Coordinates of C-alpha atoms in Angstrom, one line a residue:
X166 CA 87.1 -56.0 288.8
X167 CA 83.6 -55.4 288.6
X168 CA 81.0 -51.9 288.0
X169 CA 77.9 -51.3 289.9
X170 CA 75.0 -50.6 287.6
X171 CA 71.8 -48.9 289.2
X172 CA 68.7 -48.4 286.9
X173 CA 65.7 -46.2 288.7
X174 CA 63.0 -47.5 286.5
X175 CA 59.3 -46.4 287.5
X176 CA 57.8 -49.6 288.3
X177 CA 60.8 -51.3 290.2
X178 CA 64.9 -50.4 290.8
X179 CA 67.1 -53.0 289.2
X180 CA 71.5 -53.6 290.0
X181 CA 73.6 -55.7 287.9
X182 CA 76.8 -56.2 288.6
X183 CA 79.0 -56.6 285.1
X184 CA 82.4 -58.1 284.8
X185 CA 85.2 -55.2 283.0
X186 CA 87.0 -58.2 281.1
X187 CA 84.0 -60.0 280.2
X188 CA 81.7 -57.0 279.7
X189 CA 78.8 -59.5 280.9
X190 CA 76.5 -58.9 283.7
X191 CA 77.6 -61.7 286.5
X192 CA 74.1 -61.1 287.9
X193 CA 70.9 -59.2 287.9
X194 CA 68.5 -58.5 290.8
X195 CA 65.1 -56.3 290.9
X196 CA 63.4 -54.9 294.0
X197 CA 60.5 -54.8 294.9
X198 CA 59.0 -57.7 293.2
X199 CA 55.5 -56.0 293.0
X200 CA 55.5 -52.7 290.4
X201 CA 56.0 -49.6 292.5
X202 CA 53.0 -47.1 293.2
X203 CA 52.5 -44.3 291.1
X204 CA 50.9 -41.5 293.3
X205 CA 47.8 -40.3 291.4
X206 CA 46.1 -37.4 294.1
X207 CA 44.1 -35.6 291.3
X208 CA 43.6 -36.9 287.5
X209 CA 46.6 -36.9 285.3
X210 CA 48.7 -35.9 288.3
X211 CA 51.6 -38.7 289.1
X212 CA 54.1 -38.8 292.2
X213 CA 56.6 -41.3 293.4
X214 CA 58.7 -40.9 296.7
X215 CA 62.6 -40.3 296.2
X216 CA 63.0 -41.5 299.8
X217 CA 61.4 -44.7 298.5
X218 CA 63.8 -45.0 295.3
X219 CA 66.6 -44.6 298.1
X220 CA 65.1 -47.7 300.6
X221 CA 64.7 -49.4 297.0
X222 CA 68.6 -48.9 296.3
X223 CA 69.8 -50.3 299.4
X224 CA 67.7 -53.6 298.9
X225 CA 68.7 -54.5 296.0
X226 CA 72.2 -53.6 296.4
X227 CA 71.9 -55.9 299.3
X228 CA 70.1 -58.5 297.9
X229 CA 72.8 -58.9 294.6
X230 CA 75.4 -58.9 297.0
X231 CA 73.8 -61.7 299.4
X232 CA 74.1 -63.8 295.9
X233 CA 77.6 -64.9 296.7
X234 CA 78.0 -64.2 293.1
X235 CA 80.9 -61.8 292.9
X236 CA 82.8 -59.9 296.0
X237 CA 81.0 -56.2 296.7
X238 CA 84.7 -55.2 298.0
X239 CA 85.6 -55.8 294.4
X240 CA 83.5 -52.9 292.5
X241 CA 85.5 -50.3 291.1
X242 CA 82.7 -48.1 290.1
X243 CA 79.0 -47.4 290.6
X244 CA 77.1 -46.2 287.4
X245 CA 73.0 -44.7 287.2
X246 CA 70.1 -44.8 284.7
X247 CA 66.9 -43.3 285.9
X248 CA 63.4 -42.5 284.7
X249 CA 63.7 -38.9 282.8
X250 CA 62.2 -35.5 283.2
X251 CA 61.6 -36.4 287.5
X252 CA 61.4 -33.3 289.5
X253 CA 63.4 -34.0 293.0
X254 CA 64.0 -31.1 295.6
X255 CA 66.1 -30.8 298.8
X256 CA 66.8 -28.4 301.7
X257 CA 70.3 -27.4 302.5
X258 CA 70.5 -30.7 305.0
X259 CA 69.9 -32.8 301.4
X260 CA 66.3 -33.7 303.0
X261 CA 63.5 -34.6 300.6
X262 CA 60.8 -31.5 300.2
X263 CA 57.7 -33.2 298.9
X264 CA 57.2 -36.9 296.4
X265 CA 58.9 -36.4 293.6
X266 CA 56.6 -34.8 290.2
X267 CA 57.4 -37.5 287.7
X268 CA 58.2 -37.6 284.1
X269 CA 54.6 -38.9 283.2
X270 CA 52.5 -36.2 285.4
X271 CA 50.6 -33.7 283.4
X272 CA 50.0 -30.7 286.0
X273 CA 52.5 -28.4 284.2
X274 CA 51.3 -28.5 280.6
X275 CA 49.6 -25.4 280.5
X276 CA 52.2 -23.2 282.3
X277 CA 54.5 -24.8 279.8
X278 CA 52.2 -24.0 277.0
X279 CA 52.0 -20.6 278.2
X280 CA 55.9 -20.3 278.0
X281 CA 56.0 -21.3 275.1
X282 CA 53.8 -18.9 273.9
X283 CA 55.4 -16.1 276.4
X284 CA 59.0 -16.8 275.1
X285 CA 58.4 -17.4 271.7
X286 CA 57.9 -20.6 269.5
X287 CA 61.1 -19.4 267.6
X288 CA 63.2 -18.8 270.4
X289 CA 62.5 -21.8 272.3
X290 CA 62.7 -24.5 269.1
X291 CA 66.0 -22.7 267.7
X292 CA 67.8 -22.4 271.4
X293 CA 66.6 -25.3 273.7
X294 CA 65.3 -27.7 270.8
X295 CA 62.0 -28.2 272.6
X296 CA 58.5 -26.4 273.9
X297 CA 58.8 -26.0 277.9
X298 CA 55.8 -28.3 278.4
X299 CA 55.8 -30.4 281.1
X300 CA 59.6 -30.8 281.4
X301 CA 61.3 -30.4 284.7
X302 CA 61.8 -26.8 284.8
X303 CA 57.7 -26.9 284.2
X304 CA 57.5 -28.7 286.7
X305 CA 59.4 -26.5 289.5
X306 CA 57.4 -23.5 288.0
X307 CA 53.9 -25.2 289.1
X308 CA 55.8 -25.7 292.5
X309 CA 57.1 -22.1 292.8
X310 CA 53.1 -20.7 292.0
X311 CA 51.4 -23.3 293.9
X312 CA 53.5 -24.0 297.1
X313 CA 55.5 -21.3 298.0
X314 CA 56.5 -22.3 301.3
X315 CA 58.1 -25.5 300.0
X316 CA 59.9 -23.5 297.0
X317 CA 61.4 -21.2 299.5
X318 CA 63.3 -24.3 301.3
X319 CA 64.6 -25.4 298.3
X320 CA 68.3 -25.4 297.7
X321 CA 68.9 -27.8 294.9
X322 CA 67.0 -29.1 291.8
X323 CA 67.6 -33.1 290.7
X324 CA 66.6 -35.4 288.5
X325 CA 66.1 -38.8 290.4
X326 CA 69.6 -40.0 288.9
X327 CA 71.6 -37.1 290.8
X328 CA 69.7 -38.1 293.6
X329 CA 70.8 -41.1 294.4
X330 CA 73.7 -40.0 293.4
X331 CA 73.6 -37.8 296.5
X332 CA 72.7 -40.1 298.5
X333 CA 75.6 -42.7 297.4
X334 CA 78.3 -39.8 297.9
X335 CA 76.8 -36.5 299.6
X336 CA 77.2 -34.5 296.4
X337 CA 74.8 -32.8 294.2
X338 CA 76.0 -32.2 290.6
X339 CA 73.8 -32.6 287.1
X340 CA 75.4 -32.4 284.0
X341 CA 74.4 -31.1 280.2
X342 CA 72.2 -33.9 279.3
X343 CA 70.1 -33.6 282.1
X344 CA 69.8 -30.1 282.3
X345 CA 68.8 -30.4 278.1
X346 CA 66.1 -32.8 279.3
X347 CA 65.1 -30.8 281.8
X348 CA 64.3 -27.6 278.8
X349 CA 67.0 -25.7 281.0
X350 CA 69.9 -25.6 278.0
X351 CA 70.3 -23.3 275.4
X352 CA 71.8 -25.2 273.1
X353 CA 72.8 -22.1 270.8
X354 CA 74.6 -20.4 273.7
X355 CA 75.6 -23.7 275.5
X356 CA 75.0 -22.4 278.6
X357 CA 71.5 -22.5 281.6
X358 CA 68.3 -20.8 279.4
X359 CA 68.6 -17.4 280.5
X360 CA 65.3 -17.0 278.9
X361 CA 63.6 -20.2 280.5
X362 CA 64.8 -19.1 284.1
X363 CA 63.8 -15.3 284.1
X364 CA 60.2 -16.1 282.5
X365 CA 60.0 -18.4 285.0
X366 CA 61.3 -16.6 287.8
X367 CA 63.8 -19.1 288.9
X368 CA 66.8 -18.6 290.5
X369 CA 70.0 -20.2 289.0
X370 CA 71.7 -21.1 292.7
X371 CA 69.0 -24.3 291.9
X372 CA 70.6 -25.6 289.6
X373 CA 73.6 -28.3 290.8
X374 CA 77.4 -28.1 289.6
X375 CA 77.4 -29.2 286.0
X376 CA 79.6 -32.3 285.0
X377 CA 80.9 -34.2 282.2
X378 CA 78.3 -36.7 282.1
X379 CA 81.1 -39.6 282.2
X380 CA 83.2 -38.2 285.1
X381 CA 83.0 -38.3 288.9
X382 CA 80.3 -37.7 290.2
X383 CA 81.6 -38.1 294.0
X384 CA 82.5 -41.1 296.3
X385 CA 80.8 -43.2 298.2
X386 CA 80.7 -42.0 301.5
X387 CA 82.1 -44.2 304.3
X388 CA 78.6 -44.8 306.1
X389 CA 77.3 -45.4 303.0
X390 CA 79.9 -48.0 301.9
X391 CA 79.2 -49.7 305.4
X392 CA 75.4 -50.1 305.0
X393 CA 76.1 -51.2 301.3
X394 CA 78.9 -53.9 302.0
X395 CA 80.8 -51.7 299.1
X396 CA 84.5 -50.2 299.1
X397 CA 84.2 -46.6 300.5
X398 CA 85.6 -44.1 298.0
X399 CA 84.7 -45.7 295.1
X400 CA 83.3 -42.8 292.2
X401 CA 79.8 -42.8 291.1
X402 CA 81.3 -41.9 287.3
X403 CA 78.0 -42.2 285.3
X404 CA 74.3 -40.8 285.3
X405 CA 72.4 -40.7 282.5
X406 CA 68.5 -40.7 281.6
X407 CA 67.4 -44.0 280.9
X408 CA 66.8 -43.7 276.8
X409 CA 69.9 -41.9 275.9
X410 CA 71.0 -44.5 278.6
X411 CA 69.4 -47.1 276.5
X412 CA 70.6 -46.4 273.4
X413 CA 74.0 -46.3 274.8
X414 CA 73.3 -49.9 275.9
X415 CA 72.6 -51.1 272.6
X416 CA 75.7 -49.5 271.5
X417 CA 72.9 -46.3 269.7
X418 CA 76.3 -43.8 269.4
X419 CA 76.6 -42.4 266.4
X420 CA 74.3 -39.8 264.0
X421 CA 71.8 -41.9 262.1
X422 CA 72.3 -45.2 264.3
X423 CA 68.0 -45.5 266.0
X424 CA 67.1 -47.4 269.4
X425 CA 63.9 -48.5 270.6
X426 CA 62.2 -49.5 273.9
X427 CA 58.8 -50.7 274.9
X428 CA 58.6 -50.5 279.6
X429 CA 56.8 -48.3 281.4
X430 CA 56.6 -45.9 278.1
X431 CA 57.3 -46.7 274.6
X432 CA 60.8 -45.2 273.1
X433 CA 61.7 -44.6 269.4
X434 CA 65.5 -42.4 270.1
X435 CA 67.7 -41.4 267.2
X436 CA 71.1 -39.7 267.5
X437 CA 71.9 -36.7 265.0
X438 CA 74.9 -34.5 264.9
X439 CA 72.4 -31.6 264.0
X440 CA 70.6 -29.5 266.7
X441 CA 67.6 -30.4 264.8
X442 CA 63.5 -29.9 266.7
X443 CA 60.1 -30.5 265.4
X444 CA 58.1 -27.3 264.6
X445 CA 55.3 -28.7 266.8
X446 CA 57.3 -30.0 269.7
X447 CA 55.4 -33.4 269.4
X448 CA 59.4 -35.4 269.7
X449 CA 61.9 -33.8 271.5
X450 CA 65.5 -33.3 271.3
X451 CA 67.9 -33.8 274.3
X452 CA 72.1 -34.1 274.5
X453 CA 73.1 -37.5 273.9
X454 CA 75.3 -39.5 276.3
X455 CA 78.3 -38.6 274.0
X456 CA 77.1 -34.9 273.9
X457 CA 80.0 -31.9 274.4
X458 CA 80.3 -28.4 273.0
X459 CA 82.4 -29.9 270.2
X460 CA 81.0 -32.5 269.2
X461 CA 76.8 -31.6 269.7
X462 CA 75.7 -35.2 269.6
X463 CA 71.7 -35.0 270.0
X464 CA 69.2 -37.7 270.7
X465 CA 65.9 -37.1 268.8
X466 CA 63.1 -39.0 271.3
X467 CA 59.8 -40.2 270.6
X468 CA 58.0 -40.9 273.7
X469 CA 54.6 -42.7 274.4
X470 CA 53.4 -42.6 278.0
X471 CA 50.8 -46.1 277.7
X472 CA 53.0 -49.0 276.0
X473 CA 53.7 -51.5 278.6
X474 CA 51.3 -49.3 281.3
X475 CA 48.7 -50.3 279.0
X476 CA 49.8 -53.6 279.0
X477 CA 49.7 -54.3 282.5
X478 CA 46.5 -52.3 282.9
X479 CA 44.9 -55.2 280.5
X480 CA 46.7 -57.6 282.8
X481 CA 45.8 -56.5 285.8
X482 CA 42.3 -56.7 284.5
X483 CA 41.4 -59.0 282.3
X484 CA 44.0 -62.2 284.0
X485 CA 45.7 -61.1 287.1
X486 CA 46.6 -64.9 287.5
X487 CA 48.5 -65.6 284.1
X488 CA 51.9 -64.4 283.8
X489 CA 53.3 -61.8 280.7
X490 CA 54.7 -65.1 278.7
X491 CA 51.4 -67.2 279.2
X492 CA 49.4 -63.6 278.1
X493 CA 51.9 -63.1 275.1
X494 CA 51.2 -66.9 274.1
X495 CA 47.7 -65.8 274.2
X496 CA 47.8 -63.2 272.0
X497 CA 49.9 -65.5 269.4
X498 CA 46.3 -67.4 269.4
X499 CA 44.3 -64.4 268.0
X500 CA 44.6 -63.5 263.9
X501 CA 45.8 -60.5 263.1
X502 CA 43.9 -57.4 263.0
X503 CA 42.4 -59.2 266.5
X504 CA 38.8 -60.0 264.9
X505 CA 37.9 -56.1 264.4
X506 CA 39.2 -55.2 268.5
X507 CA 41.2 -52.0 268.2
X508 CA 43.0 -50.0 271.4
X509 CA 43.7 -46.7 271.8
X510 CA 47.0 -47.2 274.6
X511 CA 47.0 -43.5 275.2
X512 CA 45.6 -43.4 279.9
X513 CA 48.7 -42.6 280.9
X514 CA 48.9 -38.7 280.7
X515 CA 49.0 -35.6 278.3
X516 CA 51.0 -37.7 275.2
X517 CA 53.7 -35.3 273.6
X518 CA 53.6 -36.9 270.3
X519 CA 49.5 -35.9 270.4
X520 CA 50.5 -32.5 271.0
X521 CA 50.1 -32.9 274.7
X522 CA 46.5 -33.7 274.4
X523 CA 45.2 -36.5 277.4
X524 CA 42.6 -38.9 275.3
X525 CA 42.2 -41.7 277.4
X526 CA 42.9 -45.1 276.7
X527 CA 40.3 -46.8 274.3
X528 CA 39.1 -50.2 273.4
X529 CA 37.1 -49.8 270.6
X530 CA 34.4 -52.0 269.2
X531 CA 34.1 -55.3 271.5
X532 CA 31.7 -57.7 270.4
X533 CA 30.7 -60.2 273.4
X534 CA 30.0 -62.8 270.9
X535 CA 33.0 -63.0 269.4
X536 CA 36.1 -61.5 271.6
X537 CA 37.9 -63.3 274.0
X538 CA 41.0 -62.6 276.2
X539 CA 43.4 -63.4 273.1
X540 CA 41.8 -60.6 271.0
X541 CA 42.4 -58.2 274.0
X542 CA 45.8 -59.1 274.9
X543 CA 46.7 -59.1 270.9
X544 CA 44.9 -55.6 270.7
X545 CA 47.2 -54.1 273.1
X546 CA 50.2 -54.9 271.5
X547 CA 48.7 -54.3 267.7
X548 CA 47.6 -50.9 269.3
X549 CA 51.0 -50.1 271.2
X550 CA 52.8 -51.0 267.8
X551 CA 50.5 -48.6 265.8
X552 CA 51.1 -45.6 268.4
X553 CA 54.8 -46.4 267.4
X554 CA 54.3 -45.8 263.6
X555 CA 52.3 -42.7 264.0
X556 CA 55.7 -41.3 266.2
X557 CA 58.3 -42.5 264.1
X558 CA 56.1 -41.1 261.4
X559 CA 56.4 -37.8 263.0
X560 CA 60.2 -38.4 263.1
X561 CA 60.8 -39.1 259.5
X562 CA 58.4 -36.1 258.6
X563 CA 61.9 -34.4 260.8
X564 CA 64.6 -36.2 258.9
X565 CA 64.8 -39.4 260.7
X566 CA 65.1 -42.6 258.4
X567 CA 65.7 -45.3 260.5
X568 CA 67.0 -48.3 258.0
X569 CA 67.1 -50.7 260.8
X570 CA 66.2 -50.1 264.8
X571 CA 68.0 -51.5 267.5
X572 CA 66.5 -52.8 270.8
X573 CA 66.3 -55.5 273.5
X574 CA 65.3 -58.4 274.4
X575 CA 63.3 -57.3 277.4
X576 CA 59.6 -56.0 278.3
X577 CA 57.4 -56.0 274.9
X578 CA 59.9 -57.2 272.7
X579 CA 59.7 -60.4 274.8
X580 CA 56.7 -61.2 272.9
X581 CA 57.0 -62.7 269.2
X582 CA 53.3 -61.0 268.5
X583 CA 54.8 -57.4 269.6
X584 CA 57.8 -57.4 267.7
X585 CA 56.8 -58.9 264.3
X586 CA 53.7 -56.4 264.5
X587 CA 56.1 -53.1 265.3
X588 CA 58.4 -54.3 262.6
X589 CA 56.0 -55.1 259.8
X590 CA 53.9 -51.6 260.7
X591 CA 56.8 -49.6 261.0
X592 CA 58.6 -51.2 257.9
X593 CA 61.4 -50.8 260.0
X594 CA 64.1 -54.0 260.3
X595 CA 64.8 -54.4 263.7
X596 CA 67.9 -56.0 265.7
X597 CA 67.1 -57.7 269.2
X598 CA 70.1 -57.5 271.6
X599 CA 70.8 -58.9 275.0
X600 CA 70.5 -55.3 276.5
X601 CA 69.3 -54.0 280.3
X602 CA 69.4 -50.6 281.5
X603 CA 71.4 -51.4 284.4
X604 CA 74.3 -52.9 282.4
X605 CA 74.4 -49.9 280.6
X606 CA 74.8 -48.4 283.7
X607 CA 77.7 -50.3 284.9
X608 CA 79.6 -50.4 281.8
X609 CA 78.6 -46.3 281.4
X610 CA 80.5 -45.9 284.9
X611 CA 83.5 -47.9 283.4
X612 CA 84.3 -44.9 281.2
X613 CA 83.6 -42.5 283.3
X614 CA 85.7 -44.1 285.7
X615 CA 88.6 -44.2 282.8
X616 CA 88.3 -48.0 282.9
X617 CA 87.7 -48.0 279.3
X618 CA 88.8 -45.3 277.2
X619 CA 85.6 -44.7 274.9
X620 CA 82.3 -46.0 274.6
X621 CA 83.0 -47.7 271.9
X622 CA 85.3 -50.1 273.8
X623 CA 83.0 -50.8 276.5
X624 CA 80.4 -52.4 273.9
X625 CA 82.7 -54.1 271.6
X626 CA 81.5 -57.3 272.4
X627 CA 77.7 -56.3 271.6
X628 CA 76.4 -59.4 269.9
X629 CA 73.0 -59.9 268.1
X630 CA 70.4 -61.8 269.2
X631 CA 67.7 -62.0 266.9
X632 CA 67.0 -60.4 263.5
X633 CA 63.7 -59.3 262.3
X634 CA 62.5 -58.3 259.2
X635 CA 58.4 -57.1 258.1
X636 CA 56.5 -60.2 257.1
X637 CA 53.1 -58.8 256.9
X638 CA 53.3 -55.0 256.3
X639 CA 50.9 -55.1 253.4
X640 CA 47.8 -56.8 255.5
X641 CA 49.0 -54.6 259.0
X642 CA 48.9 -51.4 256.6
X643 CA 44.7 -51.3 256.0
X644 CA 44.2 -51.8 259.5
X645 CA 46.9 -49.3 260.9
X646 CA 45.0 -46.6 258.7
X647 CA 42.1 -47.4 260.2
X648 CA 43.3 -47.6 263.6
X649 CA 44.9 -43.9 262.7
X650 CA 41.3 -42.2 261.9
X651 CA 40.2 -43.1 265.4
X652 CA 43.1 -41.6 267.1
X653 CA 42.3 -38.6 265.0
X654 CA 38.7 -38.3 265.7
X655 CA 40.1 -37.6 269.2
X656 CA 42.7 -35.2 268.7

């Protein structure tokens, strides 16, 4: 038997198909090749097209199963990760109302600021963990005041996981977690924020059926399974965001146990069993994966928007023709500290952790005698690894002590500069796993599907890749100070 893993990632959709005995992925395919679009119309503004993610789906579904690699007919279970916080609305006839507002767009920070202020800080810290700000329920407020017409035709509210979710099955449902990371959850109350929804003026009807997140979802509809070469009726049992989706993956379950990613956006996420917030909002607190009214679960996130943006920003610029090894080679040529060259990796929208505060990416002091592309390239990453250290900074000042962080072997951590750098800035030990958000997908759908009877069993055969311990904190920890009174001449 095999499970269907879909992860909508913001630069690309990527499908593996995993074994249930083995655990293992059988195979992994990504479409498109090229990084997707993000829509930018006005500055700090960013858009992607749900009906896109859809076309996306279907290709890659199709081109996994043109492999020859497994039999489609033989998936038991279809399982998604997506990119958080997304804001996706359809008519009654389940048609797409405008591009989707995504997680990393900035229009709705003031509204949210002005909830904030409007509810109270108290109120919305001690009930939904977190300040309104640009979250999704931001987000369909800046909608509701700014075009009307289209908020009238709305009859459902998604996250881009329950959308293609709808569009595999022809059902709409959303489930705790998601609503948490959409700041629609009073945690206290365990029910929709009455107080969100009224100050907002939105109407509950919105909101989708609420599921276990590991459950059924709905069944893949017979046209659907036709198109797709898949078993009609099979359950869509999983849909998570993709860092408590993450964490899963790397087997992150349990309070105290810390994951990390460095994509599209940096991740530093931390399960508690305490419904814990930070006074200032700057890191936010969501349901974990393993979240219910008994056992409150809680993933403590520390998002930053330019990691691996600002990476292939410096790509994309300075040597579109080398690839990300030959670049992270490049930077292994460079000493550290990258001859005086610091970055600032913050161009990719307001940055929570900055107190939603849009600086601008920096790269500060060049000298055009003396760098050369290995100084930028090792800049980036010694810049990306310090914006991690100021979060997780902000996390321990909120009772997160991470003695070792897990993550994978993908994206940054791919390069031997970045991960040495993160670990000997942070201080923090870190495991490298064999790990992919659409594994985590299809093994997620293998207990909601009741294929395995906890999460725990579907990652008992998690094995370790690579161990890292800090090397050089003591010549990283001059620089990162330094690197830290820039940033705070700008905020």
């Amino acid at each position: 038997m095999y499970l269907l893993g879909l992860d909508i990632g913001t630069s690309s959709i990527k499908v593996s198909v995993v074994d249930t005995h083995t655990q293992k992925r059988v195979l992994s395919v990504q479409y498109p090749d090229e990084e997707t679009e993000i829509k930018s119309v006005k500055p700090g503004w960013a858009e992607q097209s749900p009906v896109d993610w859809w076309q996306n789906v279907v290709h890659a579904i199709l081109k996994l199963s043109a492999s020859g690699s497994f039999h489609p007919k033989d998936v038991t279970a279809i399982g998604i990760a997506y990119q958080m916080h997304g804001l996706v609305l359809v008519d009654k006839d389940q048609n797409v109302l405008r591009d989707s507002i995504i997680w990393c767009d900035s229009r709705a920070v003031e509204l949210g600021e002005e909830a904030f202020d409007a509810i109270g800080h108290e109120q919305c810290l001690h009930s939904m963990l977190n300040s309104p700000g640009n979250f999704t329920a931001s987000k369909l407020a800046w909608v509701k005041q700014h075009e009307p017409e289209i908020y009238s035709k709305i009859d459902k509210i998604m996250l881009p996981g329950d959308f293609i979710a709808m569009k595999l099955t022809g059902q709409i449902s959303t489930s705790i977690a998601a609503l948490s990371e959409g700041v629609f959850w009073d945690f206290q109350k365990d029910e929709i924020s009455k107080a969100v929804m009224e100050y907002y003026g939105l109407d509950e009807k919105l909101i989708p059926e609420i599921k276990p997140l590991f459950s059924v979802h709905g069944t893949l509809k017979a046209d659907v399974a036709r198109l797709l070469g898949l078993q009609e009726g099979i359950p869509v049992a999983y849909k998570s965001g993709d860092q408590p989706n993450n964490a899963l993956s790397l087997n992150v379950l349990n309070p105290g146990e810390v994951a990390a990613t460095a994509g599209t956006s940096g991740v530093i996420y931390g399960v508690s069993d305490e419904l814990t917030y930070d006074p200032k909002s700057r890191v936010n607190t969501f349901a974990h994966v393993t979240y219910s009214k008994t056992q409150k679960h809680t993933g403590v996130l520390l998002c930053i928007n330019g990691t691996g943006s600002m990476y292939r920003w410096a790509k994309y610029t300075f040597a579109p023709e080398l690839t990300y090894a030959t670049l992270n080679n490049l930077a292994s040529s460079a000493p550290i500290g990258s001859r005086g060259l610091k970055v600032l990796p913050f161009g990719n929208g307001a940055e929570r952790m900055l107190n939603n505060k849009y600086t601008g990416a920096e790269l500060v002091g060049i000298d055009l005698n003396l760098h050369t592309r290995a100084e930028i390239f090792r800049a980036v990453q010694e810049g990306i690894a310090f914006a991690f250290r100021y979060g997780l900074d902000i996390m321990r000042e909120n009772g997160m002590e991470p003695k070792v962080i897990r993550a994978g072997m993908a994206n940054l951590f791919l390069s031997d500069v970045f991960a040495q750098t993160f670990v000997d800035v942070t201080g923090v030990p870190v495991e490298l796993y064999e790990n992919d958000g659409s594994v985590g997908a299809a093994l997620g759908a293998g207990i909601g599907a009741g294929i395995f009877e906890s999460p725990e069993q579907a990652f008992n055969r998690h094995e370790l890749i690579t161990y890292l311990e800090p090397r050089n904190s003591a010549a990283y920890e001059p620089l990162y100070q330094e690197w830290k009174a820039l940033l705070n001449e700008k905020i």
